[in-house]
Coordinates of C-alpha atoms and ligand atoms in Angstrom, one line a residue:
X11 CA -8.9 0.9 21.2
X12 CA -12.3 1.5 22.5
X13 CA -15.3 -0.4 21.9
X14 CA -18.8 -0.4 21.3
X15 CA -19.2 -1.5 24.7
X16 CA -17.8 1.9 26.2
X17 CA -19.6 3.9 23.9
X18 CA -23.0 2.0 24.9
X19 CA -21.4 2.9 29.1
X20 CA -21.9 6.4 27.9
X21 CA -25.5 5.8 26.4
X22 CA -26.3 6.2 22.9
X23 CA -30.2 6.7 22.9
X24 CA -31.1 9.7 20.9
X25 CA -27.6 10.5 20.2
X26 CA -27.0 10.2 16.3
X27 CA -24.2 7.6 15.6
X28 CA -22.1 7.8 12.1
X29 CA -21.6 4.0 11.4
X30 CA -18.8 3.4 8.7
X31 CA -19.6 0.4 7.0
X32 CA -18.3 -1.8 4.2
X33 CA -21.1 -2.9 2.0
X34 CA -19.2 -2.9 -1.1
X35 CA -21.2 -6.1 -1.9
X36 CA -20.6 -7.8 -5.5
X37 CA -23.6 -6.9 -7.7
X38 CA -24.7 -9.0 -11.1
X39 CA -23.5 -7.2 -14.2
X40 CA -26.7 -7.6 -15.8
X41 CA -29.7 -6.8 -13.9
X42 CA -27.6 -5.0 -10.6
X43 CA -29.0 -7.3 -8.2
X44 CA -26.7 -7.7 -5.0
X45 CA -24.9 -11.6 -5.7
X46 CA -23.6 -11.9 -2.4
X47 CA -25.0 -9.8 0.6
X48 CA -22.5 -11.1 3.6
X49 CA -20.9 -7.5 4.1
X50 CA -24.6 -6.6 4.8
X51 CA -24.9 -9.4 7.4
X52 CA -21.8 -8.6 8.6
X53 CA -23.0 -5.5 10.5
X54 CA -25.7 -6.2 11.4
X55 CA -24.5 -7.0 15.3
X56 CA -23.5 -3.3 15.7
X57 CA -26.3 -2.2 13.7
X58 CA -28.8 -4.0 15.3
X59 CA -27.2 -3.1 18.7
X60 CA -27.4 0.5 18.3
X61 CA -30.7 0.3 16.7
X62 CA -32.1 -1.5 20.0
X63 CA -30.0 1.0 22.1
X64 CA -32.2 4.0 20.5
X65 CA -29.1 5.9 18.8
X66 CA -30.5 7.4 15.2
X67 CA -28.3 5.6 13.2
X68 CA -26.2 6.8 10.1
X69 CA -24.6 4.6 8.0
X70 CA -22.0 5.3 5.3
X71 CA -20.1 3.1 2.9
X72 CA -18.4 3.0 -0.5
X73 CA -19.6 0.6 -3.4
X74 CA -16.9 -0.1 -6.0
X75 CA -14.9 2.6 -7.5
X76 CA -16.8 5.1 -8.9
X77 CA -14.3 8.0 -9.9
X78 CA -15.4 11.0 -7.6
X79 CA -18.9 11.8 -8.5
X80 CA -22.5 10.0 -8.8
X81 CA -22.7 7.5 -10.6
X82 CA -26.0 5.3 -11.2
X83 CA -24.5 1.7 -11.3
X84 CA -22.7 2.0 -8.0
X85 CA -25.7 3.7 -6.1
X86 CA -26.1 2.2 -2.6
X87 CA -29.9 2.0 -3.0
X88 CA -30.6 -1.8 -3.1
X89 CA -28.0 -2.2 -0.3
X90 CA -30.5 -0.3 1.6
X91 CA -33.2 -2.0 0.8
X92 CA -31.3 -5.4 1.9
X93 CA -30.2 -4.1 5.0
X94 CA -33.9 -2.8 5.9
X95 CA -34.9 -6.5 4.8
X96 CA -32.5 -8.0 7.2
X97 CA -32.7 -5.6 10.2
X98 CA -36.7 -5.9 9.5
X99 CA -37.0 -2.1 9.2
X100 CA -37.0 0.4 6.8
X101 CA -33.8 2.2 6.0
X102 CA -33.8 5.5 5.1
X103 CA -31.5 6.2 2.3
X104 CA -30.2 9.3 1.0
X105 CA -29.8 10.1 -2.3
X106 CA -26.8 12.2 -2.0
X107 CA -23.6 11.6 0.4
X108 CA -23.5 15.1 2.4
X109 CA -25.9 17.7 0.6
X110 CA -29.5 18.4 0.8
X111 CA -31.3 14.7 1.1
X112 CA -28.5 13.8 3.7
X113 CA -28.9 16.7 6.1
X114 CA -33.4 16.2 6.3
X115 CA -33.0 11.9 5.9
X116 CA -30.5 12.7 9.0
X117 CA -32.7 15.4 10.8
X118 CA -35.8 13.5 10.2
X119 CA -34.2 10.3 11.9
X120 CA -36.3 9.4 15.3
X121 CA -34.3 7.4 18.1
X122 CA -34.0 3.7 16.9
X123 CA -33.8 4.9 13.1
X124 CA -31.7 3.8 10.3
X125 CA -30.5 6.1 7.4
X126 CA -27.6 5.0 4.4
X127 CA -26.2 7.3 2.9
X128 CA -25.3 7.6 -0.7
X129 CA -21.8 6.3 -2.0
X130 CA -19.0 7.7 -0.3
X131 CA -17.0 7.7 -3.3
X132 CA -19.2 10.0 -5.1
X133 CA -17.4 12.8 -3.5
X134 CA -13.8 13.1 -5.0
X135 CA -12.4 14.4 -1.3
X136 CA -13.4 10.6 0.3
X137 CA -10.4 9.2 -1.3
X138 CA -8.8 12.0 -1.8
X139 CA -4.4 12.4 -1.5
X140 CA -4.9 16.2 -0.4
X141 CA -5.1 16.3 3.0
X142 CA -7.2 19.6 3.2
X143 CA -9.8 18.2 0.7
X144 CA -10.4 14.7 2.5
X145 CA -10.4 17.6 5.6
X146 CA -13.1 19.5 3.7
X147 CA -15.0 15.9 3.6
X148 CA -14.4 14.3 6.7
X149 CA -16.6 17.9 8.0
X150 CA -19.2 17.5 6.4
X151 CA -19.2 13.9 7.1
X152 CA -18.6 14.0 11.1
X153 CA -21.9 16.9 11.0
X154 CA -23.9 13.4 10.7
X155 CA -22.5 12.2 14.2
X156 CA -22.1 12.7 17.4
X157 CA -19.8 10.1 17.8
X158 CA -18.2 7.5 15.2
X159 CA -17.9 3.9 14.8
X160 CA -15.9 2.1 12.2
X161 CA -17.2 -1.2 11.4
X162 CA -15.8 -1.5 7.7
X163 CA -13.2 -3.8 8.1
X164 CA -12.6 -4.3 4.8
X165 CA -11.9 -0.8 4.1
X166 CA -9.3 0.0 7.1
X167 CA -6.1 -0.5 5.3
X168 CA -7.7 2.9 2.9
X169 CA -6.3 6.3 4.1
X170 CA -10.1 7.7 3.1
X171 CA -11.8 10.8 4.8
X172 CA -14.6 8.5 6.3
X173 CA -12.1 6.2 7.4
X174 CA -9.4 8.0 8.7
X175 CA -10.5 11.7 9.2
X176 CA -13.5 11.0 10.4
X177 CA -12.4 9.8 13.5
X178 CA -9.9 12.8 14.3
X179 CA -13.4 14.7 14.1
X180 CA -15.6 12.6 16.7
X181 CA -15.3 10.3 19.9
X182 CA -14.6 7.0 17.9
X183 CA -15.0 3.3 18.4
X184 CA -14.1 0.1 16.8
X185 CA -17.5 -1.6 16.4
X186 CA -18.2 -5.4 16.4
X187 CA -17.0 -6.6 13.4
X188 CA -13.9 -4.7 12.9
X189 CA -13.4 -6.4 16.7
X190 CA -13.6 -9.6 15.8
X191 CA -11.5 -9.3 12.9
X192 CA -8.7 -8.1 14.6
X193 CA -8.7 -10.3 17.4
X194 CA -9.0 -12.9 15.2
X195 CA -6.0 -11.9 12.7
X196 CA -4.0 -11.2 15.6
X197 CA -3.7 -14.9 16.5
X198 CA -2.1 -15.6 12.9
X199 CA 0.9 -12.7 13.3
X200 CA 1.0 -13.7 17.0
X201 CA 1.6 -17.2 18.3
X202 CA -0.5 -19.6 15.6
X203 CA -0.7 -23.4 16.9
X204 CA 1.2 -25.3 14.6
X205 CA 1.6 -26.6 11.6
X206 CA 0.4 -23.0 10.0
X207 CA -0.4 -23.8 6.6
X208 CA -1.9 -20.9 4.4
X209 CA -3.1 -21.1 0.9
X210 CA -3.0 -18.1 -1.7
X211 CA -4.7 -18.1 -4.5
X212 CA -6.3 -15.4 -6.7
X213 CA -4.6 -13.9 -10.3
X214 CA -2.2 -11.9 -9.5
X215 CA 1.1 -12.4 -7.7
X216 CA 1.7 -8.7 -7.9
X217 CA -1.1 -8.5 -5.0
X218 CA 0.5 -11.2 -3.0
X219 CA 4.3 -9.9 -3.2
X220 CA 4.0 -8.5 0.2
X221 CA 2.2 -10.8 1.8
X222 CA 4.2 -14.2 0.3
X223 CA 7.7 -11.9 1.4
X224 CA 6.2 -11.0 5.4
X225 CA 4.9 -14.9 5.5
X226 CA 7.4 -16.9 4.8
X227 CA 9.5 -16.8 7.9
X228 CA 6.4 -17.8 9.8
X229 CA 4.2 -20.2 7.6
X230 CA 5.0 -24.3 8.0
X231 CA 3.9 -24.6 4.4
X232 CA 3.0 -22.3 1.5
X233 CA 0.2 -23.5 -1.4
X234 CA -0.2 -21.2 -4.1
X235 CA -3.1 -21.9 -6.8
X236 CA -5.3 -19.5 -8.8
X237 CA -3.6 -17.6 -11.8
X238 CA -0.8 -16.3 -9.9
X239 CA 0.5 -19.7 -9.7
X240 CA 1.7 -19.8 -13.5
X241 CA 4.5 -17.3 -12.9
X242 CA 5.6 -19.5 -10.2
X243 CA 5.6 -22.5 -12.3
X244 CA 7.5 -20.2 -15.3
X245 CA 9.9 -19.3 -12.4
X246 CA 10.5 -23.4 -12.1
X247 CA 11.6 -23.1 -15.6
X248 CA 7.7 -24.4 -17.3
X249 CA 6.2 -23.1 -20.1
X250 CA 2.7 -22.0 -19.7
X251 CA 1.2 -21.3 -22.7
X252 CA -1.1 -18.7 -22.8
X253 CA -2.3 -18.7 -18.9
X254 CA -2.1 -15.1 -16.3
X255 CA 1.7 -14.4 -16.9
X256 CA 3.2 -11.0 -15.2
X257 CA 6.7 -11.3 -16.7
X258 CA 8.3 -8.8 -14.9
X259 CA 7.8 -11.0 -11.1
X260 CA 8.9 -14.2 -12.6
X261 CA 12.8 -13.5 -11.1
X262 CA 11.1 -12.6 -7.7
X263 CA 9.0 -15.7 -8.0
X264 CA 12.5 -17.8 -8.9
X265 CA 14.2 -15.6 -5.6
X266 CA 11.3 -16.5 -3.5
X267 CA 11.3 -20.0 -4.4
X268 CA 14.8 -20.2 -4.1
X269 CA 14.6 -18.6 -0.4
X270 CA 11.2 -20.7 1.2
X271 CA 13.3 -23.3 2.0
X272 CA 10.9 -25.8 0.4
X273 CA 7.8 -24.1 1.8
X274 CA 6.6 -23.0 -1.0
X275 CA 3.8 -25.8 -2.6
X276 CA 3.2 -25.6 -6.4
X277 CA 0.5 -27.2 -8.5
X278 CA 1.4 -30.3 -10.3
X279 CA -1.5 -30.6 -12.4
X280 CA -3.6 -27.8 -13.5
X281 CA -6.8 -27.6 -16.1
X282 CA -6.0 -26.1 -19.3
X283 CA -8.8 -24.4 -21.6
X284 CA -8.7 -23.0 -25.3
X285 CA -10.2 -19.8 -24.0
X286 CA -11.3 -18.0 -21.5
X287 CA -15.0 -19.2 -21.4
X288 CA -17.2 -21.3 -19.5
X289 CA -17.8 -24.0 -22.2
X290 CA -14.2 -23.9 -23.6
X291 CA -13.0 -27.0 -24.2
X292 CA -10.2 -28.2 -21.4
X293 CA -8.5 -30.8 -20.1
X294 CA -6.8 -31.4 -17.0
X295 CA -2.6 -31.8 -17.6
X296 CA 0.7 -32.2 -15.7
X297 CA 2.7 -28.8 -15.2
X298 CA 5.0 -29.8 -17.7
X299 CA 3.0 -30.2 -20.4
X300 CA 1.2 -27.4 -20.6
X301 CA 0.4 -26.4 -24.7
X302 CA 1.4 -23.4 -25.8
X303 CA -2.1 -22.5 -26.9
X304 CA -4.4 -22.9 -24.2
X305 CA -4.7 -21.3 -20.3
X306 CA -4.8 -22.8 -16.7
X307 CA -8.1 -22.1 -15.3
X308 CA -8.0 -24.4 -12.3
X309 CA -5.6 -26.5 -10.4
X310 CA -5.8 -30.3 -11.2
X311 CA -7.4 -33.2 -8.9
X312 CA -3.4 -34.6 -7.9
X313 CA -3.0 -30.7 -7.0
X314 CA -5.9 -30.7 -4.9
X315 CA -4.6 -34.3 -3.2
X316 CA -1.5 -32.5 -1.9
X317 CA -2.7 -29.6 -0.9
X318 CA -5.1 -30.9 0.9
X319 CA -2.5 -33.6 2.4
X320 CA -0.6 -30.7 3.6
X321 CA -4.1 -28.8 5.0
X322 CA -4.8 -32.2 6.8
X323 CA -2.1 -31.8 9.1
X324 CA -2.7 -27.8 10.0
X325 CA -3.5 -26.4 13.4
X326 CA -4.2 -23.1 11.6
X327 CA -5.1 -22.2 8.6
X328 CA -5.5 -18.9 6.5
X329 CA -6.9 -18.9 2.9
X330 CA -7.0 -16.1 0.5
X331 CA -7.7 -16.1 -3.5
X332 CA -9.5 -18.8 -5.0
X333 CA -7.8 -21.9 -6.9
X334 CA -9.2 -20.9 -10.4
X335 CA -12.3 -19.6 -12.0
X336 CA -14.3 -20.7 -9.7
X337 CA -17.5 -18.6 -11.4
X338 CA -17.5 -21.3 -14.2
X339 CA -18.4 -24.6 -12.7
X340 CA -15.7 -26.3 -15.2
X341 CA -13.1 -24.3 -13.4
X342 CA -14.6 -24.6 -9.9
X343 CA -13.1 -28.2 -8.7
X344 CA -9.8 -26.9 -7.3
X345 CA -11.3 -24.2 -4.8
X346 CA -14.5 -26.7 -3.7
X347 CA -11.8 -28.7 -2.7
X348 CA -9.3 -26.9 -1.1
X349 CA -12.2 -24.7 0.8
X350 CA -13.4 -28.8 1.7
X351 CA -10.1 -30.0 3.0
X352 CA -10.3 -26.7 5.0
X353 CA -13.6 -27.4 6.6
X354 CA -12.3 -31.0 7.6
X355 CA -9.3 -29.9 9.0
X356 CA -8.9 -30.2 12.6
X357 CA -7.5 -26.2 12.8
X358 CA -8.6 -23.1 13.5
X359 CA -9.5 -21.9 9.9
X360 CA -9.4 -18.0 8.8
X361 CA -10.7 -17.3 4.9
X362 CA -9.6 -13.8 4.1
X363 CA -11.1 -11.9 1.6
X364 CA -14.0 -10.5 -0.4
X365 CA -13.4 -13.5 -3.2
X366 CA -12.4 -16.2 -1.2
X367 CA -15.8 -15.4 1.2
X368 CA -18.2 -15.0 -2.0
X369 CA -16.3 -18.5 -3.1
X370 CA -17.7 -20.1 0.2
X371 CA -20.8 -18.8 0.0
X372 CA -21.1 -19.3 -3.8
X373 CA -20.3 -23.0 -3.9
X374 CA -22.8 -23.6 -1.5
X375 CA -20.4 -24.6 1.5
X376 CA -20.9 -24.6 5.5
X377 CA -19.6 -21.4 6.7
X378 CA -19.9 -22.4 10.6
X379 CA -17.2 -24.8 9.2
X380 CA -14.9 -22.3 8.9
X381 CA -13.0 -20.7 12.1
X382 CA -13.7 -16.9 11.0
X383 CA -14.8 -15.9 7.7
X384 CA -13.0 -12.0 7.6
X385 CA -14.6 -9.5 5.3
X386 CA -11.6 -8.3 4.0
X387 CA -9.4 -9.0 1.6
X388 CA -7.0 -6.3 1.0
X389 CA -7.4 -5.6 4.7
X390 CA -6.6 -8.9 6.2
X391 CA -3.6 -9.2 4.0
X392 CA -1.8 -6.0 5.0
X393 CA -2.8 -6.6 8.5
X394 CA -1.0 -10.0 8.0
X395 CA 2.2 -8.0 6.3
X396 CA 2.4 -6.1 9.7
X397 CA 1.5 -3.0 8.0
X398 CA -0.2 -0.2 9.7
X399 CA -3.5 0.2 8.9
X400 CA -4.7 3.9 8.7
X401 CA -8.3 3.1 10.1
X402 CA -7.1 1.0 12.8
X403 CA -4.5 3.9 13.5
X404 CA -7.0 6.3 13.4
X405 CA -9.4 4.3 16.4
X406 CA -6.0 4.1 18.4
X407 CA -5.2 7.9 18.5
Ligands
3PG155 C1 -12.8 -4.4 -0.9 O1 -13.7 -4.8 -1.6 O2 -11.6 -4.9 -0.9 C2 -13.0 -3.2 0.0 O3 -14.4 -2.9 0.0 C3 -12.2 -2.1 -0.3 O4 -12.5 -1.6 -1.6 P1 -11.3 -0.9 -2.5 O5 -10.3 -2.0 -2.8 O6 -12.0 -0.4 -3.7 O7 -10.7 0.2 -1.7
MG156 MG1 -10.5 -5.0 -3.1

């Protein structure tokens, strides 16, 4: 995979540079302010490099899901005005993805310059299955550039035209970011110093099927929290009353549990609400006495005592999902304290994931504490499976 480095051997100054980015950053329902900006800060290093470099800079990046065309509430606007904030210059942004205000914000650019482009995902052929219309895309798209540079980790496990087409179309490199990531991952699926301890959390076990299936022949211990742990604990035989349920996994949860060989760690205490609200009423019980009327929103205090016994002993560490809601600060005990047993761990620590990063951040925690903090969540966990990843693919070829 080539590098930033060899593209900088080449020289990049007054060459235009097409930067795939990830700044799908969470933004507040109400007033559409950016809640947590670390997928801006996370590019900055090859931003900022090719910026001091003199390469006119064009950056692209998707923002939720918006279905194909433009769409007001997932405009990339105040991401540029962030990133501008943080690089301490203006950044150009266009207000459409490949037409008109791309081509002159892109033709206007001087050596040095920043542009953003409009949501990629306004455009149905970025995420296109039709091969000749994420073709059509990835054309327009690579006009920008004279050479690529994929720094959205987060988005490499998504066959996309700006992801993997783009790179087919233009000398390509892997820029800091996606680097580190992947050096970083690669120590968990290669040799990790032991005890390996990992900790899923999150709602849904349908997300973590693959993932639980491709770690458990490697993982010392397993701890699963969050809302997909209730159809584990249904799996033991508990009722859960009316918590997250996906009936349909709870006989692979029962086969899974049946085949860890022990690994698998289950709450044995977990905070129960009447509703799904930040002032419900709750009350922290054991896992067998759950009422049939009210939800687990958090994992209990003994919960948190053995899991983080187990995290004490770890050499490595990798985290993904939070313990429970951790957005309501009644429900926010269980992942303070797991992400703190982390930090005082004596092990290389990885937290994977858009939610378990925001968590960090959100709760106010250290995150030089923390080995590597990845910016990817559905990335770092199919890189974990072992599956290929169509934008790493794509920088190999
Ligand atoms: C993410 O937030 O997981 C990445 O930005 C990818 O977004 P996506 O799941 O909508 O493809
Ligand atoms: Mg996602």
């Amino acid at each position: 995979m080539r590098t930033l480095d060899d593209l900088f051997a080449e020289g990049v100054s007054g060459r235009r540079v097409l930067v795939r980015a990830d700044l799908n950053v969470p933004l507040d329902k109400q007033t559409g302010a950016i809640t947590d900006d670390g997928r801006i800060r996370a590019v900055l290093p090859t931003v900022g490099a090719l910026v001091e470099a003199g390469a006119k800079v064009v950056v692209c990046s998707h923002l939720g899901r918006p279905k194909g065309a433009p769409d007001p509430q997932f405009s990339l606007r105040p991401v540029a005005g962030r990133l501008g904030e943080l690089l301490g210059a203006p950044v150009h942004f266009a207000t459409d993805t490949v037409g008109d205000s791309a081509r002159s914000t892109v033709a206007d650019l001087a050596d040095g310059q920043v542009a953003l482009l409009e949501n990629l995902r306004f455009n149905a052929g970025e995420t296109s299955k039709d091969e000749a219309e994420r073709g059509a895309f990835a054309d327009q798209l690579a006009a920008f550039g004279d050479a690529y540079v994929d720094d959205a980790f987060g988005a490499v496990h998504r066959k996309h035209a700006s992801v993997y087409d783009v790179p087919a179309r233009l000398p390509h490199v892997a820029g800091r970011l996606v680097l580190r990531e992947v050096e970083v991952l690669s120590k968990l699926t290669g040799d990790p110093e032991r005890p390996y301890v990992v900790v899923l959390g999150g709602s849904k076990v349908s997300d973590k099927l693959a993932v639980i299936e491709a770690l458990l022949p490697t993982v010392d211990r397993l701890l699963i929290g969050g809302g997909m742990c209730f159809t584990f604990l249904k799996a033991q035989g508990l009722e859960v009353g009316t918590s997250l349920l996906e009936k349909d996994l709870v006989e692979t949860c029962r086969n899974l549990l049946e085949r860890s060989g022990g690994k698998i760690m289950l709450p044995v205490d977990v905070v129960v609400a009447d509703a799904f609200a930040p002032d419900a009423a709750h009350d922290t019980v054991r896992v067998d006495g759950i009422p049939s009327h009210r939800l687990g929103l958090d994992i209990g205090p003994e919960t948190v005592a053995g899991f983080s016994a187990a995290l004490s002993q770890a050499k490595t560490i990798f985290w993904n999902g939070p313990m429970g809601v951790f957005e309501m600060p009644a429900f926010a005990a269980g992942t303070r304290g797991i992400a703190e047993a982390i930090t005082k761990a004596d092990a290389f620590s990885v937290v994977g994931g858009g939610d378990s990063a925001a968590a960090v951040r959100a709760l106010g925690l250290d995150e030089s504490s923390f080995g590597h903090i990845s910016t990817g969540g559905g990335a770092s966990l199919e890189y974990l499976e072992g599956k290929a990843l169509p934008g790493i693919a794509a920088l190999e070829n």
